[in-house]
Coordinates of C-alpha atoms and ligand atoms in Angstrom, one line a residue:
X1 CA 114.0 50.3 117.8
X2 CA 113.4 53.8 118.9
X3 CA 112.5 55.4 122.0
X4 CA 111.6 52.7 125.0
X5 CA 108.4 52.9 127.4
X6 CA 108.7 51.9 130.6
X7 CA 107.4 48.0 131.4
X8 CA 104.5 49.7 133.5
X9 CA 103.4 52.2 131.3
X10 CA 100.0 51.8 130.3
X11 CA 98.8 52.0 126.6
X12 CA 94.8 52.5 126.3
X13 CA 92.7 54.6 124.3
X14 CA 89.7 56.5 125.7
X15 CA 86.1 57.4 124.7
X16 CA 82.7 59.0 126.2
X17 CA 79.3 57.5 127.2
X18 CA 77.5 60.0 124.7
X19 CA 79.9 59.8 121.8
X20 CA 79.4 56.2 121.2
X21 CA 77.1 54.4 123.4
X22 CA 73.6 55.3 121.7
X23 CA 70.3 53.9 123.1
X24 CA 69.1 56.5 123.9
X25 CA 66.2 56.4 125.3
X26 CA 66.9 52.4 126.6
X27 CA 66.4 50.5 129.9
X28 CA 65.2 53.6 131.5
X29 CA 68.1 56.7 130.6
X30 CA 66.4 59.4 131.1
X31 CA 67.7 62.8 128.8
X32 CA 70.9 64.7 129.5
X33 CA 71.6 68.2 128.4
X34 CA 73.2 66.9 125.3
X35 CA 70.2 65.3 123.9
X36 CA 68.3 68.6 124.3
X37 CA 71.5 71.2 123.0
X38 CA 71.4 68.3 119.6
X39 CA 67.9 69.3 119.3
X40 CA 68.0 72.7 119.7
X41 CA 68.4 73.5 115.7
X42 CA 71.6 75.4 114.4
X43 CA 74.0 73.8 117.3
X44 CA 75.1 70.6 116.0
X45 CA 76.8 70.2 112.4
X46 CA 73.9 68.5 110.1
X47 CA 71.6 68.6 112.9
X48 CA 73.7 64.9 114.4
X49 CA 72.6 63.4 118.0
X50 CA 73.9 60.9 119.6
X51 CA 70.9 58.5 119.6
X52 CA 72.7 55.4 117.7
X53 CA 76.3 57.2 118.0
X54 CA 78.4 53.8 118.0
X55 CA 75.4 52.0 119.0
X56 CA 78.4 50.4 121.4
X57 CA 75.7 49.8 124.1
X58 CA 74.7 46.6 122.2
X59 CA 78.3 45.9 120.6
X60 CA 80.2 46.4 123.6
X61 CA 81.5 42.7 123.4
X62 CA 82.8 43.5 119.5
X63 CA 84.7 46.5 120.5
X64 CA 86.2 44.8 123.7
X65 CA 87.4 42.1 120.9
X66 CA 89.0 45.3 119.0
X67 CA 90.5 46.3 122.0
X68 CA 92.0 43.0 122.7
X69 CA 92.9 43.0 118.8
X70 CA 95.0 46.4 119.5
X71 CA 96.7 45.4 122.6
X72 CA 95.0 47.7 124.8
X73 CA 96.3 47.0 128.6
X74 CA 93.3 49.8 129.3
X75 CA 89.9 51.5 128.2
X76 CA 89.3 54.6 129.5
X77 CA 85.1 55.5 129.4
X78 CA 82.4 57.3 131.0
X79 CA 79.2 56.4 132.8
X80 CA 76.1 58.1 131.4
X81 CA 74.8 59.6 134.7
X82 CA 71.2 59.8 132.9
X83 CA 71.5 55.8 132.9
X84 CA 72.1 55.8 136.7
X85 CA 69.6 58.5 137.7
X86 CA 67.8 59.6 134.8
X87 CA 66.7 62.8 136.9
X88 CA 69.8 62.7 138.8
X89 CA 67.6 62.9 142.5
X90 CA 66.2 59.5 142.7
X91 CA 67.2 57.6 145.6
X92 CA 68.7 55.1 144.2
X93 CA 69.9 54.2 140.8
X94 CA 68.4 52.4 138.2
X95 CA 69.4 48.5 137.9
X96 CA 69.1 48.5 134.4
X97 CA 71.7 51.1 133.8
X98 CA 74.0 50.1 136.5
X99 CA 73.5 46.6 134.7
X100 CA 75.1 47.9 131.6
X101 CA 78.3 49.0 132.8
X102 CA 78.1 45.7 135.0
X103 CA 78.9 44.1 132.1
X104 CA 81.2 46.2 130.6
X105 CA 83.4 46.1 133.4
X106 CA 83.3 42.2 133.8
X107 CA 84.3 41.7 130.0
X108 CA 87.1 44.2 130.2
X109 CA 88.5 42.5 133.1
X110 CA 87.6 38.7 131.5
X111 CA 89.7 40.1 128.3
X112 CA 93.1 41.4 130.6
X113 CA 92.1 45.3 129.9
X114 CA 92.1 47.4 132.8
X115 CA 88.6 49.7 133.1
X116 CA 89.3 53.5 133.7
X117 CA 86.0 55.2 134.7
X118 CA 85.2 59.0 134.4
X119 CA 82.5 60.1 135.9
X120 CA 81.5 63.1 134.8
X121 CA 81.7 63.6 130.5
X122 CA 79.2 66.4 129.9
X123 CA 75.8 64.1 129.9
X124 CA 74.5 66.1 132.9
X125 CA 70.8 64.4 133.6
X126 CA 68.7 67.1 131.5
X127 CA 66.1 67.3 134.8
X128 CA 69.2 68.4 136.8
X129 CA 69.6 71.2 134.2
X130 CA 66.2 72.1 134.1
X131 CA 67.1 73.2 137.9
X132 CA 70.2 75.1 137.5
X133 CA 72.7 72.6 136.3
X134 CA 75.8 73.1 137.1
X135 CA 75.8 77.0 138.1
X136 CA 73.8 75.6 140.8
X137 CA 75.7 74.2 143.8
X138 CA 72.8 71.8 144.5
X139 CA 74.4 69.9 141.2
X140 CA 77.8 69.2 143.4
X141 CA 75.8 67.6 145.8
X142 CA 73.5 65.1 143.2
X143 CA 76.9 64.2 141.7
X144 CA 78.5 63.1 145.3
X145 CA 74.7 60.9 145.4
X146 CA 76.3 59.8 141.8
X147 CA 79.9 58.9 142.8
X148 CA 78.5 57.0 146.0
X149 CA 76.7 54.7 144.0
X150 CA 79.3 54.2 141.0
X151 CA 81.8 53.5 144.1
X152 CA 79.5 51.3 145.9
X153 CA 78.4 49.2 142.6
X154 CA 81.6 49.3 140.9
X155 CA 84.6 49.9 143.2
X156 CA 85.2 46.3 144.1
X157 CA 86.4 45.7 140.5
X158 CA 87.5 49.4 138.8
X159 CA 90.6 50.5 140.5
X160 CA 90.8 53.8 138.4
X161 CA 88.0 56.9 138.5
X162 CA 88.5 60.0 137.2
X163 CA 86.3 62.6 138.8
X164 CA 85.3 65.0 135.7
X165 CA 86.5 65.0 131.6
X166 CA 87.4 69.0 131.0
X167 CA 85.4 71.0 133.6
X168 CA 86.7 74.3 131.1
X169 CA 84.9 72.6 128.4
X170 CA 81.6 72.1 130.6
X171 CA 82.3 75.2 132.1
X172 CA 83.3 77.4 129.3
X173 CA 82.4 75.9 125.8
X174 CA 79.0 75.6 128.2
X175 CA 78.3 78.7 129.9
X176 CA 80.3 81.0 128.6
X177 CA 80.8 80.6 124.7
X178 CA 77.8 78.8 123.9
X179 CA 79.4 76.4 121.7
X180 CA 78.6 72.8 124.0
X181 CA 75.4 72.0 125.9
X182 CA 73.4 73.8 127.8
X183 CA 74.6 76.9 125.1
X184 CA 74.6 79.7 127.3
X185 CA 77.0 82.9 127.0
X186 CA 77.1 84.4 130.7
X187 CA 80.8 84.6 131.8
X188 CA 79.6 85.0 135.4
X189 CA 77.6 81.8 135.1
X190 CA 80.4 79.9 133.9
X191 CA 82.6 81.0 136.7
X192 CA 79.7 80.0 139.0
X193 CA 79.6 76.6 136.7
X194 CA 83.4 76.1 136.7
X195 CA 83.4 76.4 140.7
X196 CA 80.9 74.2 141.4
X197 CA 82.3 71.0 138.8
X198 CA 85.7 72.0 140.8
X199 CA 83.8 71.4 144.4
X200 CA 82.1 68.6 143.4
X201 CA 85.2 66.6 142.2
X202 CA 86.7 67.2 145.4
X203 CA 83.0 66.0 147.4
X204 CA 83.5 63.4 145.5
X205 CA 87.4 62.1 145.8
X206 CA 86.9 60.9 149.7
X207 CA 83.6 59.3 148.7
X208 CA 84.9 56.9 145.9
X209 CA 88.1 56.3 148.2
X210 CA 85.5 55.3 151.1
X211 CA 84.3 52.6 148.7
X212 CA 87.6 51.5 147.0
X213 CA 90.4 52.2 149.4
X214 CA 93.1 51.0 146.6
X215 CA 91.8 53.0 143.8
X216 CA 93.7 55.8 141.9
X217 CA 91.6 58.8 141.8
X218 CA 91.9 62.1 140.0
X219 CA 90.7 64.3 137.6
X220 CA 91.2 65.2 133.8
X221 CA 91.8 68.3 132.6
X222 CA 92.4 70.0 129.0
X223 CA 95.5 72.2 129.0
X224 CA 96.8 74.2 126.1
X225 CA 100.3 75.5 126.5
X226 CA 100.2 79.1 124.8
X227 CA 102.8 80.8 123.3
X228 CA 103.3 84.6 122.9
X229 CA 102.9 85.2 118.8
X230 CA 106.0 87.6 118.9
X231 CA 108.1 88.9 121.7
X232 CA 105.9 92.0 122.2
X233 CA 105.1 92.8 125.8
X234 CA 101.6 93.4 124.6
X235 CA 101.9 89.1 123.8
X236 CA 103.5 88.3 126.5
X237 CA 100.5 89.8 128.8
X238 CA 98.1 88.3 126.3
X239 CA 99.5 84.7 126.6
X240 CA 99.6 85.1 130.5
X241 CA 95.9 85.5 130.7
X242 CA 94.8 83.1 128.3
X243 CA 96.8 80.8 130.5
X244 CA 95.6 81.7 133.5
X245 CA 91.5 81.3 131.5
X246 CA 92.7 77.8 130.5
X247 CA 95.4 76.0 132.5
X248 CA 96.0 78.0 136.1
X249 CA 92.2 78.6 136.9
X250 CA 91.8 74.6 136.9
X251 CA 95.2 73.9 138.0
X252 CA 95.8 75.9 140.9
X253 CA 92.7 75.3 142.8
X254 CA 93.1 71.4 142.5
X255 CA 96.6 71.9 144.1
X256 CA 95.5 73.8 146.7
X257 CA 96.4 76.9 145.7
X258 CA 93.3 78.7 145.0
X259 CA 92.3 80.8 141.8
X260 CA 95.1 82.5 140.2
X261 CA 94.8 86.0 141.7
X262 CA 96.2 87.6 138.7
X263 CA 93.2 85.8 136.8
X264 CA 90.9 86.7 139.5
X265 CA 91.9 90.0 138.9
X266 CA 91.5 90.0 134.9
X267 CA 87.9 88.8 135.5
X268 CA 87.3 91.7 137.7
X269 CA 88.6 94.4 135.5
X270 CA 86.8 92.3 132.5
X271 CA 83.2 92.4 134.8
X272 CA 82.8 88.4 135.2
X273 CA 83.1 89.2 138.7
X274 CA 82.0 91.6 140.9
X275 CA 84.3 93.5 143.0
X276 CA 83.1 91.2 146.7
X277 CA 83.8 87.9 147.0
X278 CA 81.1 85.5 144.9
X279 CA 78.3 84.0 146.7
X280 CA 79.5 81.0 145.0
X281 CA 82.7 80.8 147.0
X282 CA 82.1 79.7 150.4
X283 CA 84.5 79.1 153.3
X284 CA 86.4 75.7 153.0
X285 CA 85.6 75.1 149.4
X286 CA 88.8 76.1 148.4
X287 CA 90.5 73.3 150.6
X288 CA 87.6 71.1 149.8
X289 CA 88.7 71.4 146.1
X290 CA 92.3 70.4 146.7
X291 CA 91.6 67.0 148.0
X292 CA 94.8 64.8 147.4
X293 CA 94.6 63.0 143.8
X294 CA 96.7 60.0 142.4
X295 CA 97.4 61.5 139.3
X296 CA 96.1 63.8 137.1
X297 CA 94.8 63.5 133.4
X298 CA 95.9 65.4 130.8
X299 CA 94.1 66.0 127.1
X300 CA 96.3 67.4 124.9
X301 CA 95.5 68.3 121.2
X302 CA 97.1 71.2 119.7
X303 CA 98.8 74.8 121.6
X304 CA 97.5 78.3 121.6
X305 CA 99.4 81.6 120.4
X306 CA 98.5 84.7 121.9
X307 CA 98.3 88.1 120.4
X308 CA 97.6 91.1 123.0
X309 CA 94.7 93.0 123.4
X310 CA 94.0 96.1 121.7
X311 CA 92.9 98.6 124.0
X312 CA 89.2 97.9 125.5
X313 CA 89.8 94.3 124.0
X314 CA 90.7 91.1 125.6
X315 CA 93.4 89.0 124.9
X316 CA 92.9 86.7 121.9
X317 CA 94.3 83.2 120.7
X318 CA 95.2 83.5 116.9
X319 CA 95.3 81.4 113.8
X320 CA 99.0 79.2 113.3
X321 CA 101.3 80.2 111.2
X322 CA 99.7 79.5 107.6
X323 CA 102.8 76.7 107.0
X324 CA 101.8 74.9 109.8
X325 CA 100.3 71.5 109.5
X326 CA 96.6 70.8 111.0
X327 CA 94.2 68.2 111.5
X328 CA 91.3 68.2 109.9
X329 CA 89.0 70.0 112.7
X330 CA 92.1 72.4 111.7
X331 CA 94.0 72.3 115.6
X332 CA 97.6 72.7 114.4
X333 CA 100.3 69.8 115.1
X334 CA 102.3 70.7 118.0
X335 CA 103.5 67.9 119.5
X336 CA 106.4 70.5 121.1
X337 CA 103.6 71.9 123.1
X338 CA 103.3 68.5 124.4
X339 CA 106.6 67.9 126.1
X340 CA 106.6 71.9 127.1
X341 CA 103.6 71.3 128.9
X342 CA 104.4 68.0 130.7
X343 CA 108.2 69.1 131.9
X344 CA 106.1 72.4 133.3
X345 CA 103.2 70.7 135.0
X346 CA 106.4 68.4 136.9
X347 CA 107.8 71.6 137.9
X348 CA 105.2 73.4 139.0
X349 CA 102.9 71.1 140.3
X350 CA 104.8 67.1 141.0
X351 CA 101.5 65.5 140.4
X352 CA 101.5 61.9 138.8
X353 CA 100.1 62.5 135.4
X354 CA 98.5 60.6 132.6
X355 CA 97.9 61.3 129.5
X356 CA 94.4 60.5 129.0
X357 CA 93.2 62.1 125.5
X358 CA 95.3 62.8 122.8
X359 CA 94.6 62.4 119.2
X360 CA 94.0 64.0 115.7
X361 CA 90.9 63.7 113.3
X362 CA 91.5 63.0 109.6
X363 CA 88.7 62.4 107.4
X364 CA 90.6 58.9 106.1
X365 CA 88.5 56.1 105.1
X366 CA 88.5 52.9 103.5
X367 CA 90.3 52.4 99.7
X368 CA 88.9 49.9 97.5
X369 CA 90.3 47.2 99.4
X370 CA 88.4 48.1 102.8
X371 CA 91.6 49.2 104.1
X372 CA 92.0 52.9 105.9
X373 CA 95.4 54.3 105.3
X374 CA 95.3 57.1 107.5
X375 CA 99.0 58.0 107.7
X376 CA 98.6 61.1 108.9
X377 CA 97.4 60.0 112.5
X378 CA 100.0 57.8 112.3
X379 CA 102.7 60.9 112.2
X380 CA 100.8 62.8 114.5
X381 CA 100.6 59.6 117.0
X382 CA 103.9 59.4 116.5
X383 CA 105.5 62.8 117.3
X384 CA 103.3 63.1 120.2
X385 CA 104.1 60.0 122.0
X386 CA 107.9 60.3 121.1
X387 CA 107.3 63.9 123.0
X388 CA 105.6 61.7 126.1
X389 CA 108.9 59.2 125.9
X390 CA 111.6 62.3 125.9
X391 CA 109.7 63.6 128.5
X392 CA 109.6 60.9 130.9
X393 CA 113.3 60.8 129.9
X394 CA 113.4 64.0 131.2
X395 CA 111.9 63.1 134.3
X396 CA 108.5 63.6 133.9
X397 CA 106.7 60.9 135.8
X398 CA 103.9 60.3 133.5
X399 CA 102.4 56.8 133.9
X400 CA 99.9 56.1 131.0
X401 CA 98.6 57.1 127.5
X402 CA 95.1 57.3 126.2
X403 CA 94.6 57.2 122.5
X404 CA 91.8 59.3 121.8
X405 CA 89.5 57.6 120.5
X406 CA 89.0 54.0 120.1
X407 CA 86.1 54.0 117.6
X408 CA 84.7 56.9 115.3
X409 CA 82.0 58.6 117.0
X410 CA 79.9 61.9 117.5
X411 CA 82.6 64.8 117.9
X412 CA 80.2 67.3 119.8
X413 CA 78.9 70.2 118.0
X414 CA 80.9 68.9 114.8
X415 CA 78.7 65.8 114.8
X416 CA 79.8 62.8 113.3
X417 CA 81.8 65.6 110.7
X418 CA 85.3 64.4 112.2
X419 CA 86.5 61.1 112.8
X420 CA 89.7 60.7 116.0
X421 CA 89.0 56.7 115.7
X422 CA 91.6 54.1 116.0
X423 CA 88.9 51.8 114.4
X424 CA 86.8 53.4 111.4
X425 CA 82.9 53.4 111.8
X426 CA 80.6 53.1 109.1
X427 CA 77.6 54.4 110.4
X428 CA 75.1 53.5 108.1
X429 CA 75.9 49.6 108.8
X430 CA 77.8 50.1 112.2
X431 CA 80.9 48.1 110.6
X432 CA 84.0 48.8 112.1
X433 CA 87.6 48.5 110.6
X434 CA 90.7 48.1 112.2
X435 CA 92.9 51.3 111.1
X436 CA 96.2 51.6 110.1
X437 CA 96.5 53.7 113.2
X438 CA 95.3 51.4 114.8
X439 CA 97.8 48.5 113.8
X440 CA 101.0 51.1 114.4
X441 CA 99.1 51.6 118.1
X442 CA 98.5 47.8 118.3
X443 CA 102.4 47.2 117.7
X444 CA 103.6 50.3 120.2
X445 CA 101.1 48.7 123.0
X446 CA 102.7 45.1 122.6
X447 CA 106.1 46.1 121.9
X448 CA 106.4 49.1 124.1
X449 CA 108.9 51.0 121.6
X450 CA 108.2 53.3 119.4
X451 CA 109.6 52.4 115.5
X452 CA 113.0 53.9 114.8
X453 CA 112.1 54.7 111.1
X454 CA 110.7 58.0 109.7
X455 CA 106.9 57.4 110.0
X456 CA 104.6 58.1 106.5
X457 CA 102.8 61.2 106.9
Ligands
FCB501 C1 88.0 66.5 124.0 C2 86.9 65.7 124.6 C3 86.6 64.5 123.8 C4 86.8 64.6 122.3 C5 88.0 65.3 122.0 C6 88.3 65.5 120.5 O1 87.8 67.9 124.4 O2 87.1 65.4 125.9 O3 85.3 64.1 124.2 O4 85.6 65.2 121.8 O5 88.1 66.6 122.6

């Protein structure tokens, strides 16, 4: 046997309320900003939604029984806040929708699979949107109305919330690049955007502890360890900002340290912000943003490299070296980046952590005999949770892993174009098959070691 886990650690694998749950448009959801960015033509791959997705809203009980089949100990999902309040102002939320994940919950629980809840994974109510969205603080306040009611109907049986799933990805990819719903490209609205997701996870850490006093709360975040791409200065700087853009400008605040000043600065000099203080910032939001957290969730996939600016340029993330191996979205393999990053956020932060995405899509699907041999996640699972082992070796106090994903489903603007499943989905019949990923994952989860021998790949 190789590398040991420790008898606590937790083995799950993770997914999102719009990437596989479909029905649309049932028991009352009303549209989130993902349903209108899918229809807004030229922004998704093939023109893909998510209205059937997995259609998991009706097979829920089948893919419980594949998570029972691969050993999960937990499932880490999100709530469709459209389901809940499909404007996101009514006064209470809709039974219907609460009904759903009712059900979901009691058939983890009935199969011995531990339900991890996230909140907040980009399905913003589209009638929220229409006033303001997220650049508009009003937004922090509807999702605390959200969280009460998810911790009032659900915190007597889920013990683990996470507050928001990659507020740079709703924040940036959103506001600022264009390239995730709502599509817009004003760097000062993202700032704005990125604040206010920050706020409201903190509004909204005290209300789901009010309703379930026991329950581990935190937050997830996506961080990218970046590398200078030579030992220039002009790198060195380069890879310092795109760190502080990324990783600090998340970090810091939820530890109580504010934004990066260094970063703040940047965005100054780079005209996101003006040279006064924002009229987004208001006194005690910083503090309010720090609220304690049990652990904090970590989705890794791939590093960055930085190159440094040319003059009246801004620092720029470049291609990997052309030997290196990718997945097929093309994020190189670095599972290195992975145990750099956890030993650093131990020693500079000390927050519990869990890892609670991490995964690769290959294209892999079923040979002639209906079985998928897709060795390559199996090699890339591998190296990334023998980095997670060494680093708990290490001293890293990292408590769980989350396999991203469970099932095949819609990868965002890529559509249904990349597949990060454990399980293969045939979409034209909804069949699902079991990977071979899945069955190395299945044996991992049960076993707790990771095999000894070279892995294929
Ligand atoms: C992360 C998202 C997740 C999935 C993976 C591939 O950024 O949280 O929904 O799309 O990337």
């Amino acid at each position: 046997m190789g590398r040991r886990f420790p008898r606590q650690f937790v083995f799950g694998a993770a997914t999102s309320s719009y990437q596989i749950e479909g029905a649309a448009s049932e028991d009352g959801r009303g549209p989130s900003i993902w349903d209108t960015y899918c229809r807004t033509p030229g922004k998704v791959q093939n023109g893909d939604t998510g209205d059937v997705a997995c259609d998991h809203y009706h097979r829920w009980p089948e893919d419980i029984a594949l998570m029972k089949e691969l050993s999960l100990s937990a499932y880490r999902f999100s709530l469709a806040w459209p389901r809940w309040f499909p404007t996101g102002t009514e006064s209470a939320p809709v039974e219907a929708g609460v009904a759903f994940y009712d059900r979901l919950v009691d058939g983890l629980l009935q199969a011995g699979i531990t339900p991890w809840v996230t909140l907040y994974h980009w399905d913003l109510p589209q009638a929220l949107q229409d006033r303001g969205g997220w650049a508009d603080r009003d937004t922090a306040h509807r999702f605390v109305a959200f969280a009460d009611a998810v911790g009032q109907r659900l915190g007597d049986r889920v013990q683990h919330f996470i507050t928001h799933n990659e507020p740079w990805c709703a924040g940036v990819l959103g506001h600022w690049l264009g390239r995730h719903a709502p599509g817009h490209r004003d760097p000062a609205e993202a700032l704005a955007a990125v604040h206010h997701l920050l706020l409201s996870h903190g509004l909204a850490v005290p209300v789901l502890r009010q309703h379930a006093p026991a329950a581990e709360v935190g937050i997830t975040l996506n961080l990218t360890p970046a590398y200078p791409a030579s030992d220039s200065i002009g790198d060195a700087l380069a890879t310092e900002r795109i760190d502080g853009h990324i990783n600090r400008w998340f970090l810091d605040p939820v530890h109580g340290r504010g934004y990066p000043a260094d970063q703040w600065a940047h965005y100054v000099e780079e005209g996101h912000l003006g040279k006064a203080e924002p009229t987004w910032l208001r006194p005690g939001d910083l503090d309010t943003m720090a609220a304690p957290i049990d652990f904090l969730g970590v989705n890794y996939y791939s590093r960055a490299l930085g190159r440094g600016p040319e003059p009246g340029n801004h620092p720029r993330t470049i291609e990997p070296p052309p030997q290196s191996s990718k997945t097929d979205i093309g994020w190189e393999v670095a599972p290195q980046g992975l145990l750099d990053l956890l030993l650093r956020l131990q020693r500079d932060y000390g927050t519990p952590l869990v890892i609670t995405e991490n995964g690769a899509a290959y294209h892999t699907g079923p040979d002639e005999d209906g079985r998928v041999r897709d060795t390559a996640r199996i090699a890339y699972y591998a190296s990334h949770l023998d980095a997670c082992a060494l680093a708990i070796e290490q001293g890293v106090d990292l408590g769980g892993y989350f396999a991203w994903s469970l099932l095949d489903n819609f990868e965002w603007a890529e559509g249904y174009s990349q597949r990060f499943g454990l399980v293969y989905v045939d979409y034209a019949t909804q069949r699902r098959v079991i990977k071979d990923s899945g069955r190395w994952y299945a044996d991992l989860a049960r076993t707790g070691a990771l095999p000894e021998t070279e892995v294929p790949g």
